PDB file of C-alpha atoms in Angstrom:
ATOM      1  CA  UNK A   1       0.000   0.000   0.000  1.00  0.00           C
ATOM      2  CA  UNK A   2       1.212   3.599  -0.803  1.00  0.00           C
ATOM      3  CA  UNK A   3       1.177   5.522   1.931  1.00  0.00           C
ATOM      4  CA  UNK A   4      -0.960   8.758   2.145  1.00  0.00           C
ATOM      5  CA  UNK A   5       2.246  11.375   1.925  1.00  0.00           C
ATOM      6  CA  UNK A   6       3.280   9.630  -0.654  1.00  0.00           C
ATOM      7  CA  UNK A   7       0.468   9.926  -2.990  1.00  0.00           C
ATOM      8  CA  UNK A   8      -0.301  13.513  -1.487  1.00  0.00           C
ATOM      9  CA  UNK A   9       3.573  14.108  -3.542  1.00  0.00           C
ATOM     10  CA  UNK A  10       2.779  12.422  -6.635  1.00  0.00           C
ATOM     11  CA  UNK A  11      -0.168  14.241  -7.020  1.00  0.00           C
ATOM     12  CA  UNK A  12       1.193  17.805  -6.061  1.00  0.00           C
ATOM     13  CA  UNK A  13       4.293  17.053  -8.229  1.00  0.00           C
ATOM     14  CA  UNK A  14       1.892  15.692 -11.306  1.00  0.00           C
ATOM     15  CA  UNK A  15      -0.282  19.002 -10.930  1.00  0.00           C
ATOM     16  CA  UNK A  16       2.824  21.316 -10.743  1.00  0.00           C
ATOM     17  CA  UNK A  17       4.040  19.386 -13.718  1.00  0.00           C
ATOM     18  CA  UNK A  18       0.933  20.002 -16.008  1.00  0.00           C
ATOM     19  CA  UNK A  19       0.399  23.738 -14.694  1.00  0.00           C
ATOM     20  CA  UNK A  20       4.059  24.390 -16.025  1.00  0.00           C
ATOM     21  CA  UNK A  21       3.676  22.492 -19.107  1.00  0.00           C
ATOM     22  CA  UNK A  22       0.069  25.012 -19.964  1.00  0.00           C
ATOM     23  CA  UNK A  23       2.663  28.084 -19.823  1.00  0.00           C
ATOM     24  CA  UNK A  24       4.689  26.437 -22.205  1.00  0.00           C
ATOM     25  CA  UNK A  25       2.214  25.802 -24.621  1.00  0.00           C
ATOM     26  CA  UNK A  26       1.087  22.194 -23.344  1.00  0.00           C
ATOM     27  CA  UNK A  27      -1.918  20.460 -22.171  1.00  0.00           C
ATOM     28  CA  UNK A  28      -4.042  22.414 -23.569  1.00  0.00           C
ATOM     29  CA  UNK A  29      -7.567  23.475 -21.767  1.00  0.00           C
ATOM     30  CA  UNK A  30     -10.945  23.222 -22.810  1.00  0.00           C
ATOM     31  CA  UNK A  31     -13.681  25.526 -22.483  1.00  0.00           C
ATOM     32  CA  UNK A  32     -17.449  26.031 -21.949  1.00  0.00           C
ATOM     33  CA  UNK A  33     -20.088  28.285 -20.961  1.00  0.00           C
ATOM     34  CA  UNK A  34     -23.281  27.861 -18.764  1.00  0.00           C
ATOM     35  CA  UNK A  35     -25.997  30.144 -20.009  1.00  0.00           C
ATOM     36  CA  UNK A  36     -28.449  30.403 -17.457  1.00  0.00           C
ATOM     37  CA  UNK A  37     -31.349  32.240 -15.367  1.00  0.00           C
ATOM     38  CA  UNK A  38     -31.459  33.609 -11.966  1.00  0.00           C
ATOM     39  CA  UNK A  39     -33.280  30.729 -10.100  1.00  0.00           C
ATOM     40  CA  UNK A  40     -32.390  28.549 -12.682  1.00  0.00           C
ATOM     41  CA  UNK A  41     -30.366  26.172 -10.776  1.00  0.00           C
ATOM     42  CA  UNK A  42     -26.866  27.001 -11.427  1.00  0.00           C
ATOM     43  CA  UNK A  43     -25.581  27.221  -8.039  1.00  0.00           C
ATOM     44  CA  UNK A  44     -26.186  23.763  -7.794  1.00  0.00           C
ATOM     45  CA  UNK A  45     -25.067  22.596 -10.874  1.00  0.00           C
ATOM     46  CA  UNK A  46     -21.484  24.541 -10.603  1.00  0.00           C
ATOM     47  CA  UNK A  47     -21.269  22.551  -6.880  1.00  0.00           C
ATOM     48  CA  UNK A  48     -21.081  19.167  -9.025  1.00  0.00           C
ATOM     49  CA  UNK A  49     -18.968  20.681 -11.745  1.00  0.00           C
ATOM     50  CA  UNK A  50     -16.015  21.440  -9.225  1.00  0.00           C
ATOM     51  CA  UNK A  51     -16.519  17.920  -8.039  1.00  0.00           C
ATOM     52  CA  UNK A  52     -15.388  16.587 -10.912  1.00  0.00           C
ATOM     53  CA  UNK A  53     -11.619  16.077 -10.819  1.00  0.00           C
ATOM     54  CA  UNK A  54     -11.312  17.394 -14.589  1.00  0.00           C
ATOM     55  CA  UNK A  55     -13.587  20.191 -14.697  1.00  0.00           C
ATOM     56  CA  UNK A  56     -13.865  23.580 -12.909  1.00  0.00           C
ATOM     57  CA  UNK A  57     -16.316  26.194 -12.676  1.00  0.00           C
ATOM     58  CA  UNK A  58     -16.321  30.099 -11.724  1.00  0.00           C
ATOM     59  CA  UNK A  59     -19.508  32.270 -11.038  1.00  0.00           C
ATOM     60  CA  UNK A  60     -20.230  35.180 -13.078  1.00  0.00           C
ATOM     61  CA  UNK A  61     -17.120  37.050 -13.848  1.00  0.00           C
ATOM     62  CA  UNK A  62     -19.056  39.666 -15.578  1.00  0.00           C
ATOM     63  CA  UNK A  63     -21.129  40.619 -12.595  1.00  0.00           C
ATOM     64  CA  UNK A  64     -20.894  43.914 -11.012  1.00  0.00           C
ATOM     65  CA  UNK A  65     -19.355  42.555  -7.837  1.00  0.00           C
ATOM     66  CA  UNK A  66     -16.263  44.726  -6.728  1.00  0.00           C
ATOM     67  CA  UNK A  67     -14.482  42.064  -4.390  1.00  0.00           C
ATOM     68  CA  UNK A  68     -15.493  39.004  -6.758  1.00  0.00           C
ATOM     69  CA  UNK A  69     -13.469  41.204  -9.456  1.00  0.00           C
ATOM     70  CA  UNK A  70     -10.916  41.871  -7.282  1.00  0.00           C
ATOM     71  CA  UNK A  71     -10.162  38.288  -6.870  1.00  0.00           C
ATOM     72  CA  UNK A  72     -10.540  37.199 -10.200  1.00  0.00           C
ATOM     73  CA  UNK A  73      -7.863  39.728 -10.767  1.00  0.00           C
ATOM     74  CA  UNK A  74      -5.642  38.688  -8.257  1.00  0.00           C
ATOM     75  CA  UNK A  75      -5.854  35.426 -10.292  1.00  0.00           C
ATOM     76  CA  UNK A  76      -4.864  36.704 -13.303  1.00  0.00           C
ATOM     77  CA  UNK A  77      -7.873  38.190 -15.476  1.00  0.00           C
ATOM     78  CA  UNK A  78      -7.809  41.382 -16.883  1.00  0.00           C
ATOM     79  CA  UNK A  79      -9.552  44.277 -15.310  1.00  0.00           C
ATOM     80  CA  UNK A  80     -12.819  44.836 -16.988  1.00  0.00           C
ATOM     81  CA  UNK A  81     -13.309  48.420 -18.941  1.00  0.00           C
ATOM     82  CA  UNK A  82     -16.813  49.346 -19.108  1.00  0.00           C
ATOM     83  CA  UNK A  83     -20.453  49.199 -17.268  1.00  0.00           C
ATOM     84  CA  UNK A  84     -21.029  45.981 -15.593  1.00  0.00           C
ATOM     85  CA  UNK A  85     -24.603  45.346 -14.619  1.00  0.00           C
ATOM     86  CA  UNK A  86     -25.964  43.502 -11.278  1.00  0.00           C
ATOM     87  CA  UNK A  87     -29.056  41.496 -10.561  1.00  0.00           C
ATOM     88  CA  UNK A  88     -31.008  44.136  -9.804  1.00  0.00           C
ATOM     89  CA  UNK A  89     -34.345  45.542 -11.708  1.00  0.00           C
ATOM     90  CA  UNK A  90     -32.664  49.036 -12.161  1.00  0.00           C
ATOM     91  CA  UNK A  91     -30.127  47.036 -13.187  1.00  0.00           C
ATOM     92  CA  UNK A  92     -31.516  44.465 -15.877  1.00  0.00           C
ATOM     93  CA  UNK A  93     -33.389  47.882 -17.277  1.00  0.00           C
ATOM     94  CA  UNK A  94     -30.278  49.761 -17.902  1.00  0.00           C
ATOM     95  CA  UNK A  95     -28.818  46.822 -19.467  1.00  0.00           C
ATOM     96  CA  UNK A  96     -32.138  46.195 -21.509  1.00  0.00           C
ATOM     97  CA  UNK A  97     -31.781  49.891 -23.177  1.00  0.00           C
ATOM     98  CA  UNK A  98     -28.463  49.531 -23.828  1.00  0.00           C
ATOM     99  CA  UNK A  99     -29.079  45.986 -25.905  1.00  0.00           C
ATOM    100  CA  UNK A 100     -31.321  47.986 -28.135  1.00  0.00           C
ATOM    101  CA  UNK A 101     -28.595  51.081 -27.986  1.00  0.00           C
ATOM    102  CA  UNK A 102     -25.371  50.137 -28.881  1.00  0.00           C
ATOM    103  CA  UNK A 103     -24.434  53.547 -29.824  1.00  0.00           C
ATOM    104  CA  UNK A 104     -25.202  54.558 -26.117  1.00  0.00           C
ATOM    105  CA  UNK A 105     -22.789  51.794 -24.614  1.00  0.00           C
ATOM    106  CA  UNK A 106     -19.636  52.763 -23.050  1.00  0.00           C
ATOM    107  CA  UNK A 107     -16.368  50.499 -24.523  1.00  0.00           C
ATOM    108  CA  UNK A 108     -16.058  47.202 -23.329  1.00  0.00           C
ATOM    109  CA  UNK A 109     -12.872  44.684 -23.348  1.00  0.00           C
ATOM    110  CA  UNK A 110     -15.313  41.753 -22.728  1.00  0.00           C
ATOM    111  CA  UNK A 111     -13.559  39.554 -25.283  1.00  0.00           C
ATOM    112  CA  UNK A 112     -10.326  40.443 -23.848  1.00  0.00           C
ATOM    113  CA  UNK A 113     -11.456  39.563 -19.813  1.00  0.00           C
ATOM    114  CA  UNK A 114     -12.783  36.608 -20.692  1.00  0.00           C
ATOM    115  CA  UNK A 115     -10.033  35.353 -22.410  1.00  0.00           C
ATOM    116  CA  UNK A 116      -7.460  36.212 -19.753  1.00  0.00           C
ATOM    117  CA  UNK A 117      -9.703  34.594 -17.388  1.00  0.00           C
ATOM    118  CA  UNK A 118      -9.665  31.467 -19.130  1.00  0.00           C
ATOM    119  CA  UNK A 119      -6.000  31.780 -19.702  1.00  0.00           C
ATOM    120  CA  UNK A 120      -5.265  32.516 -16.229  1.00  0.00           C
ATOM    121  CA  UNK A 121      -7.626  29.386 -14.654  1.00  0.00           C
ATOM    122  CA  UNK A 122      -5.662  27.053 -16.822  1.00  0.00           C
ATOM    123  CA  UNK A 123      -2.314  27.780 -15.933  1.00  0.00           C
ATOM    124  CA  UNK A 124      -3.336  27.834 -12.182  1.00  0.00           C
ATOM    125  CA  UNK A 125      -5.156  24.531 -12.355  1.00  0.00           C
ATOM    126  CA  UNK A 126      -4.591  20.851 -13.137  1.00  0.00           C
ATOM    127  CA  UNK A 127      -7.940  20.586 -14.310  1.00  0.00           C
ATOM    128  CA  UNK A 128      -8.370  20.262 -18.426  1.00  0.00           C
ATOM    129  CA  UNK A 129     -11.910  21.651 -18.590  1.00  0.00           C
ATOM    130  CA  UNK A 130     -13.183  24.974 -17.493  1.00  0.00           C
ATOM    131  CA  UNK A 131     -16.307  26.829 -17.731  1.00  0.00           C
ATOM    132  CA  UNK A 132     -18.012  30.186 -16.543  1.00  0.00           C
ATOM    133  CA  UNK A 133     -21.413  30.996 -16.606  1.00  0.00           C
ATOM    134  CA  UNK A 134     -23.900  33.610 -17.018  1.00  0.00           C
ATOM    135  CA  UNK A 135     -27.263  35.148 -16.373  1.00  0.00           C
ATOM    136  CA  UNK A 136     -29.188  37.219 -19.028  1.00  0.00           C
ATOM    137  CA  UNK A 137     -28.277  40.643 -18.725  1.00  0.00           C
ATOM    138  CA  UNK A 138     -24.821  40.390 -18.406  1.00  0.00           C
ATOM    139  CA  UNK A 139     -23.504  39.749 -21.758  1.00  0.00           C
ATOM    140  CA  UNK A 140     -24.889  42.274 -25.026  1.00  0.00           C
ATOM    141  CA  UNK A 141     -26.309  39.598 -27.343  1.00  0.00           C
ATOM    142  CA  UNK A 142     -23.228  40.764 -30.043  1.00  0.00           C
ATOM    143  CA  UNK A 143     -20.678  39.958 -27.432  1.00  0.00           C
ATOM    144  CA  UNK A 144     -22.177  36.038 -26.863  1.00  0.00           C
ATOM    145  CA  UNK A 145     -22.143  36.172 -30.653  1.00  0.00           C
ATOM    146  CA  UNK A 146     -18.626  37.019 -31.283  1.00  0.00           C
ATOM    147  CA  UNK A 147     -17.217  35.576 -28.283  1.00  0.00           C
ATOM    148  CA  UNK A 148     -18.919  32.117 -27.554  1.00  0.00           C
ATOM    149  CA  UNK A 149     -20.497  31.532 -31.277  1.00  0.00           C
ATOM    150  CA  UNK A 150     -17.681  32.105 -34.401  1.00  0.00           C
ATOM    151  CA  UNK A 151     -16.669  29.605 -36.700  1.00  0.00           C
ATOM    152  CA  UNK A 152     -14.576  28.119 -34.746  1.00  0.00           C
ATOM    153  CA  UNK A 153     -16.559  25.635 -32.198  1.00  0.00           C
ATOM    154  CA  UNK A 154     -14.418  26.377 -29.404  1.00  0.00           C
ATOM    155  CA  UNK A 155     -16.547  26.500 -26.053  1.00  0.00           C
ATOM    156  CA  UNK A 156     -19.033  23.818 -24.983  1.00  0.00           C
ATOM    157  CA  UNK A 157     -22.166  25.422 -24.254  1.00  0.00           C
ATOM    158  CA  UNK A 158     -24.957  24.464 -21.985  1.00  0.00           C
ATOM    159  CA  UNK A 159     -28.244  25.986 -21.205  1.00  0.00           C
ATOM    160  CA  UNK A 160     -30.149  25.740 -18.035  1.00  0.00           C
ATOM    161  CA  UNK A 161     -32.976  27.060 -17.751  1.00  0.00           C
ATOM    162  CA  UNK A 162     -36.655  26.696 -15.634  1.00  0.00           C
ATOM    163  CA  UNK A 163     -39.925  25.065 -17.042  1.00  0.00           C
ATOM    164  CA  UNK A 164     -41.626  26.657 -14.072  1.00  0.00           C
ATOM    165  CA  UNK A 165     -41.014  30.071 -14.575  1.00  0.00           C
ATOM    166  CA  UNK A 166     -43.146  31.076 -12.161  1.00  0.00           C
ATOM    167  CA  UNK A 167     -41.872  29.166  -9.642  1.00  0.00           C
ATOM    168  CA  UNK A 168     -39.092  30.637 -10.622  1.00  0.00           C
ATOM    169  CA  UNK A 169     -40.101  34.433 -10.187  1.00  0.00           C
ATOM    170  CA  UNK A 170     -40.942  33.806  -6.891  1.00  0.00           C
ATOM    171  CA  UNK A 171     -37.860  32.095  -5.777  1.00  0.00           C
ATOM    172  CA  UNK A 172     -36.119  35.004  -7.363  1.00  0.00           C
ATOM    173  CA  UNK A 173     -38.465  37.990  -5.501  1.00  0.00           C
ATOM    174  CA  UNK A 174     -37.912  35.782  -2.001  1.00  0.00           C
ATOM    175  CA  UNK A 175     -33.768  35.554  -2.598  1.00  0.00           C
ATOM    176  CA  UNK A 176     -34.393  39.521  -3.127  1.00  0.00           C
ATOM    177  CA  UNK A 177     -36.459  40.531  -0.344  1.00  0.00           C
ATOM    178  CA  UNK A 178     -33.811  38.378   2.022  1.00  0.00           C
ATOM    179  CA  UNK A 179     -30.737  38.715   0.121  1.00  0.00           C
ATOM    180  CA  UNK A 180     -30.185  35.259   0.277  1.00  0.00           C
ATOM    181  CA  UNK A 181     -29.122  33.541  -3.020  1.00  0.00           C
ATOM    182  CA  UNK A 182     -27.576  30.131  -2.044  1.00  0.00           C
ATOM    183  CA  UNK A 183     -28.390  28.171   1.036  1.00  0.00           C
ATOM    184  CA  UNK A 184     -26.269  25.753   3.009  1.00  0.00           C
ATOM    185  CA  UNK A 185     -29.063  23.975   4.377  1.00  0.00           C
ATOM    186  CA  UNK A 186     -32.214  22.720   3.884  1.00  0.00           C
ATOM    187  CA  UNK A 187     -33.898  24.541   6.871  1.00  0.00           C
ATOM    188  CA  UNK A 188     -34.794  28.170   5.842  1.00  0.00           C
ATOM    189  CA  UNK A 189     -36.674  30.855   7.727  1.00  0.00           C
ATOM    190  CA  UNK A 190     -39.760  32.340   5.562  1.00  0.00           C
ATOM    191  CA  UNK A 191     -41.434  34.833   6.921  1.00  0.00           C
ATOM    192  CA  UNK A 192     -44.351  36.370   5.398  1.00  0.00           C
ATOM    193  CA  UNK A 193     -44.283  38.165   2.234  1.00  0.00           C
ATOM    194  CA  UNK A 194     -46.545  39.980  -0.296  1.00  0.00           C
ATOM    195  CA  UNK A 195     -44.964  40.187  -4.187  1.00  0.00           C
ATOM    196  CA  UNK A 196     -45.332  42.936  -5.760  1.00  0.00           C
ATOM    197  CA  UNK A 197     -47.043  40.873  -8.977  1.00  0.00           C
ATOM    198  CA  UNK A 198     -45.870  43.273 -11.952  1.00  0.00           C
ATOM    199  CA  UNK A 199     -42.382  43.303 -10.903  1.00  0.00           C
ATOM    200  CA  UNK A 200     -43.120  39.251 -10.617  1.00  0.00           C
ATOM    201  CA  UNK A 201     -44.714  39.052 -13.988  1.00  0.00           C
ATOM    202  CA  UNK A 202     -41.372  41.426 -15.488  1.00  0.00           C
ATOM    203  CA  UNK A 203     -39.096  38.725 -14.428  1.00  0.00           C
ATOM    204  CA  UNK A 204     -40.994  35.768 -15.528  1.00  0.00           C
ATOM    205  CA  UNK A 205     -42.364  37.303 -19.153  1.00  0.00           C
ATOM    206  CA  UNK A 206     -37.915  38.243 -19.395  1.00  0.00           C
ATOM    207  CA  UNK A 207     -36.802  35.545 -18.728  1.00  0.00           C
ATOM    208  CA  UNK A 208     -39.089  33.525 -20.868  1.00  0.00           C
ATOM    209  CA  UNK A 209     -37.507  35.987 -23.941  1.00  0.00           C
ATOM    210  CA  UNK A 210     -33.772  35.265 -22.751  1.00  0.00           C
ATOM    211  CA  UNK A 211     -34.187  31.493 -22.749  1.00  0.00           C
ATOM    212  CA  UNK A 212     -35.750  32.084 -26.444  1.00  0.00           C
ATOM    213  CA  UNK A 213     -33.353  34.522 -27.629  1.00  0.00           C
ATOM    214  CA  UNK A 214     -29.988  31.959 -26.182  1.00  0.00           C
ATOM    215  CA  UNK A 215     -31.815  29.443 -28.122  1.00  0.00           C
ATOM    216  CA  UNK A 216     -32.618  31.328 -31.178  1.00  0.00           C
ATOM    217  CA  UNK A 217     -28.708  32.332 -31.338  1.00  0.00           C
ATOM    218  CA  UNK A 218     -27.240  29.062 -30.801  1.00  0.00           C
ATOM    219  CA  UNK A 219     -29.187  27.382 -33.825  1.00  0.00           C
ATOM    220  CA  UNK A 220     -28.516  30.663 -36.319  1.00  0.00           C
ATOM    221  CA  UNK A 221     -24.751  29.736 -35.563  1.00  0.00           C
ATOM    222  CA  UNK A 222     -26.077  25.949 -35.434  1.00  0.00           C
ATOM    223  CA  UNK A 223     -23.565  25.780 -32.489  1.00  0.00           C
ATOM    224  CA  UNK A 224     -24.124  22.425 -30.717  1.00  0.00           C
ATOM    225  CA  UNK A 225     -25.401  22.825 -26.949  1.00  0.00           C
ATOM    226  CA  UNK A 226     -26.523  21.104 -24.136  1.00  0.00           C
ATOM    227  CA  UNK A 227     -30.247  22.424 -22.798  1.00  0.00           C
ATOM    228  CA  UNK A 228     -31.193  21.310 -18.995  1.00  0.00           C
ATOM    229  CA  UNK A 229     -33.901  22.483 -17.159  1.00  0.00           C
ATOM    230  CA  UNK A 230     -33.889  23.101 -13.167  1.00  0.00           C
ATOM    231  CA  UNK A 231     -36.956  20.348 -12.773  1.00  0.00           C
ATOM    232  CA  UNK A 232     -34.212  17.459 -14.907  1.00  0.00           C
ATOM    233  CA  UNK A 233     -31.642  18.144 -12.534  1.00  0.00           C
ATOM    234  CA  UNK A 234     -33.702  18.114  -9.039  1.00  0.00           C
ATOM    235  CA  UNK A 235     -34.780  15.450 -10.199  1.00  0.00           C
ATOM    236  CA  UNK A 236     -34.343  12.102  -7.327  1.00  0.00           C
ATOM    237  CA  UNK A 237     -32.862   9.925 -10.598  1.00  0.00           C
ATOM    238  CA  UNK A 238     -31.264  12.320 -12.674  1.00  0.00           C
ATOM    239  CA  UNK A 239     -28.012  11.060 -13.943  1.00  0.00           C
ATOM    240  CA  UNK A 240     -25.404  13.596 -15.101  1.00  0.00           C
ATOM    241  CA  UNK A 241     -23.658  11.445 -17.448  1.00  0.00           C
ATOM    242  CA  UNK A 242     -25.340  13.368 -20.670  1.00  0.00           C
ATOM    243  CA  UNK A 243     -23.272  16.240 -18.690  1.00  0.00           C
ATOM    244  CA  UNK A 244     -20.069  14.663 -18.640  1.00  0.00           C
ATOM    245  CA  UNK A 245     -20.433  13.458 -22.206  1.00  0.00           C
ATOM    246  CA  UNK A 246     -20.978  17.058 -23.729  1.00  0.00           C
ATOM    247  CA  UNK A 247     -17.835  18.168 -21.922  1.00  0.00           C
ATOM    248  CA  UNK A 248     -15.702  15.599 -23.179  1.00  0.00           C
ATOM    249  CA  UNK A 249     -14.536  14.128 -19.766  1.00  0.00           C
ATOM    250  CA  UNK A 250     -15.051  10.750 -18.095  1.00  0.00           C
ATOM    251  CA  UNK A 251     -18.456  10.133 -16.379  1.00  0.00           C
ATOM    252  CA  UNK A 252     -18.071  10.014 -12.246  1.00  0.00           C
ATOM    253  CA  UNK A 253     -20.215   8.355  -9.502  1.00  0.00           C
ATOM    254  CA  UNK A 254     -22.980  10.751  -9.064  1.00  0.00           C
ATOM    255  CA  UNK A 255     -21.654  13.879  -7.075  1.00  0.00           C
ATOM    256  CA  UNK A 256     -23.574  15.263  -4.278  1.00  0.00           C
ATOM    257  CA  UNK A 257     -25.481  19.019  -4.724  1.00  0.00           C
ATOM    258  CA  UNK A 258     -23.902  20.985  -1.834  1.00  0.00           C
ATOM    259  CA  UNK A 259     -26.799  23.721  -2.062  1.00  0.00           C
ATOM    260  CA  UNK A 260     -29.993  22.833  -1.560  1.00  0.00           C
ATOM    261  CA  UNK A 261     -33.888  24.687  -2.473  1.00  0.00           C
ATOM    262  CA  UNK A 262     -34.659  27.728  -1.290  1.00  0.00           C
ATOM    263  CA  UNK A 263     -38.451  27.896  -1.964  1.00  0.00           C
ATOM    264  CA  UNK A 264     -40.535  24.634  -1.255  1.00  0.00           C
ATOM    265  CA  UNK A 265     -43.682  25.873  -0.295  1.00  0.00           C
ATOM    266  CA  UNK A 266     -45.738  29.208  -0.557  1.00  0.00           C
ATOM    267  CA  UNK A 267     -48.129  29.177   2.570  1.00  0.00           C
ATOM    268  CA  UNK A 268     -45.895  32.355   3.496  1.00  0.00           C
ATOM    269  CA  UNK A 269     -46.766  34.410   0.253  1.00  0.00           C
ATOM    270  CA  UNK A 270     -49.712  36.887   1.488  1.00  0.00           C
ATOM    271  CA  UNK A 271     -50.923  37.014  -2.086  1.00  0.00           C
ATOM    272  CA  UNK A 272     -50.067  33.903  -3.355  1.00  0.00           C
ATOM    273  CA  UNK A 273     -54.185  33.298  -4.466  1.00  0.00           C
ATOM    274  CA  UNK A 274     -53.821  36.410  -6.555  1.00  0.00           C
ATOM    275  CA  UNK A 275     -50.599  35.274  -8.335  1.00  0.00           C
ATOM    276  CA  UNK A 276     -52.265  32.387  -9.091  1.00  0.00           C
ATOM    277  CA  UNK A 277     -54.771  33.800 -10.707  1.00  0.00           C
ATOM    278  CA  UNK A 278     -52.829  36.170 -12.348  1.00  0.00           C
ATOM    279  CA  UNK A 279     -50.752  33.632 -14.429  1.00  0.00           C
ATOM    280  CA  UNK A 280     -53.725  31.137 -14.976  1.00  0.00           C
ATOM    281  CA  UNK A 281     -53.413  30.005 -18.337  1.00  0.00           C
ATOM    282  CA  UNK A 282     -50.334  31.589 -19.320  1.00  0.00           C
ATOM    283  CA  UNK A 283     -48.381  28.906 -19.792  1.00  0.00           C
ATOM    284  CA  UNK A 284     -45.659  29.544 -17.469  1.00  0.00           C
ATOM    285  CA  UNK A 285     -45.967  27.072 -14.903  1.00  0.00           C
ATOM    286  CA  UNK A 286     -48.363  26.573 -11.407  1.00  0.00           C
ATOM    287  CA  UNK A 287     -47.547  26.538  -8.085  1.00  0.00           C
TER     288      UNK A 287
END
């Protein structure tokens, strides 16, 4: 039997070995992109992907988040020139008139950031396969054209999305109202809330257009992708080999979510009757 130290060395040494061979022009990395939703599930899904032992994942590195840019940075990405948008409804609106406006846009270096990002996470990690992802509003629909959907096939894409958009609006107006975005555990306080039901109906009637607009690019470029929807991947017997597959990378035994729901029932909503009736028939899921 090897003992523990020993292996602990061999892998260090084998890491250091392929992390100075990437500088050189070696062991080359591989790419992809999660295009997703808030309340879409992605949390989750990036807690498997850095389970895998060939594949890591990084949150939105085009969010307007001063000390998550800071440390992508530190790590070697390029500081970003330009507006950056958050989650917010001001937010989303700004970006929304500037989609429409590109002469109004300030410059951007997005093509440039994200490719020292993904430069920088494969010299600094053993791991062959790496991937960011982002929500709608975020990236100008030009930008995810040039950057993620030339000629040349290089990123993996996947798209995650909700079939319950509804459910997903309210999940999204709760994580607001208690700025609370990822949970650690399944036991989570609800108190009572009324939703405001247009800005409820704003978010799900968006984000019903995003999903169709990501979709609508990606077969104009006929760029192969990946969709998955939040209810496939909850799912008690979903397998994530289809996953592993797309990426290119051996299939492991079924990782563990390390975030769990935030929203399970809705005896807390004030209102919830009205929202019901509100989206009756719309096609955009029940709850």
């Amino acid at each position: 039997m090897i003992p523990g130290r020993v292996k602990g060395h061999v892998r260090s040494t084998l890491r250091n070995t392929i992390t100075s061979g990437r500088k050189l022009g070696f062991f080359p990395t591989r790419r992809f992109a999660l295009i997703c939703h808030q309340r879409s599930g992605s949390n989750m899904l990036t807690s498997v992907f850095n389970q895998h032992p060939e594949v890591i994942m990084r949150g939105q590195i085009l969010r307007d988040d001063p000390e998550y840019q800071r440390q992508l940075q530190e790590m070697g990405m390029l500081p970003f020139t330009g507006q950056l948008f958050d989650d917010s409804v001001e937010g989303r609106q700004r970006f929304d008139t500037l989609q429409e406006q590109p002469d109004e846009r300030e410059p951007r270096n997005t093509a440039a950031v994200i490719e020292s990002f993904y430069r920088s996470q494969g010299y600094d990690s053993h791991r062959s396969m790496i991937g960011i992802k982002f929500h709608g509003g975020t990236m100008y629909r030009d930008e995810i054209e040039e950057i993620f959907l030339g000629d040349d096939p290089t990123y993996s894409i996947l798209v995650l999305h909700r079939e319950n958009l509804l459910a997903a609006g309210i999940s999204w107006y709760q994580a607001r109202m208690l700025d609370q975005w990822v949970s650690k555990s399944p036991d989570i306080k609800k108190p009572a809330i009324e939703i405001d039901i247009p800005t409820l109906r704003d978010f799900v009637l968006r984000t019903r257009d995003d999903v169709a607009e990501w979709k609508a690019l990606l077969a104009k470029h006929q760029h192969p992708y990946l969709e998955l929807t939040y209810e496939q991947i909850t799912a008690a017997d979903f397998s994530y080999d289809p996953i592993w597959q797309h990426l290119g990378v051996e299939s492991i035994p079924t990782p563990k979510p390390k975030t769990y729901k935030l929203l399970k029932d809705y005896s807390h909503i004030s209102n919830i009757a009205a929202i019901r009736a509100e989206f009756a028939g719309m096609g955009l899921g029940e709850v």
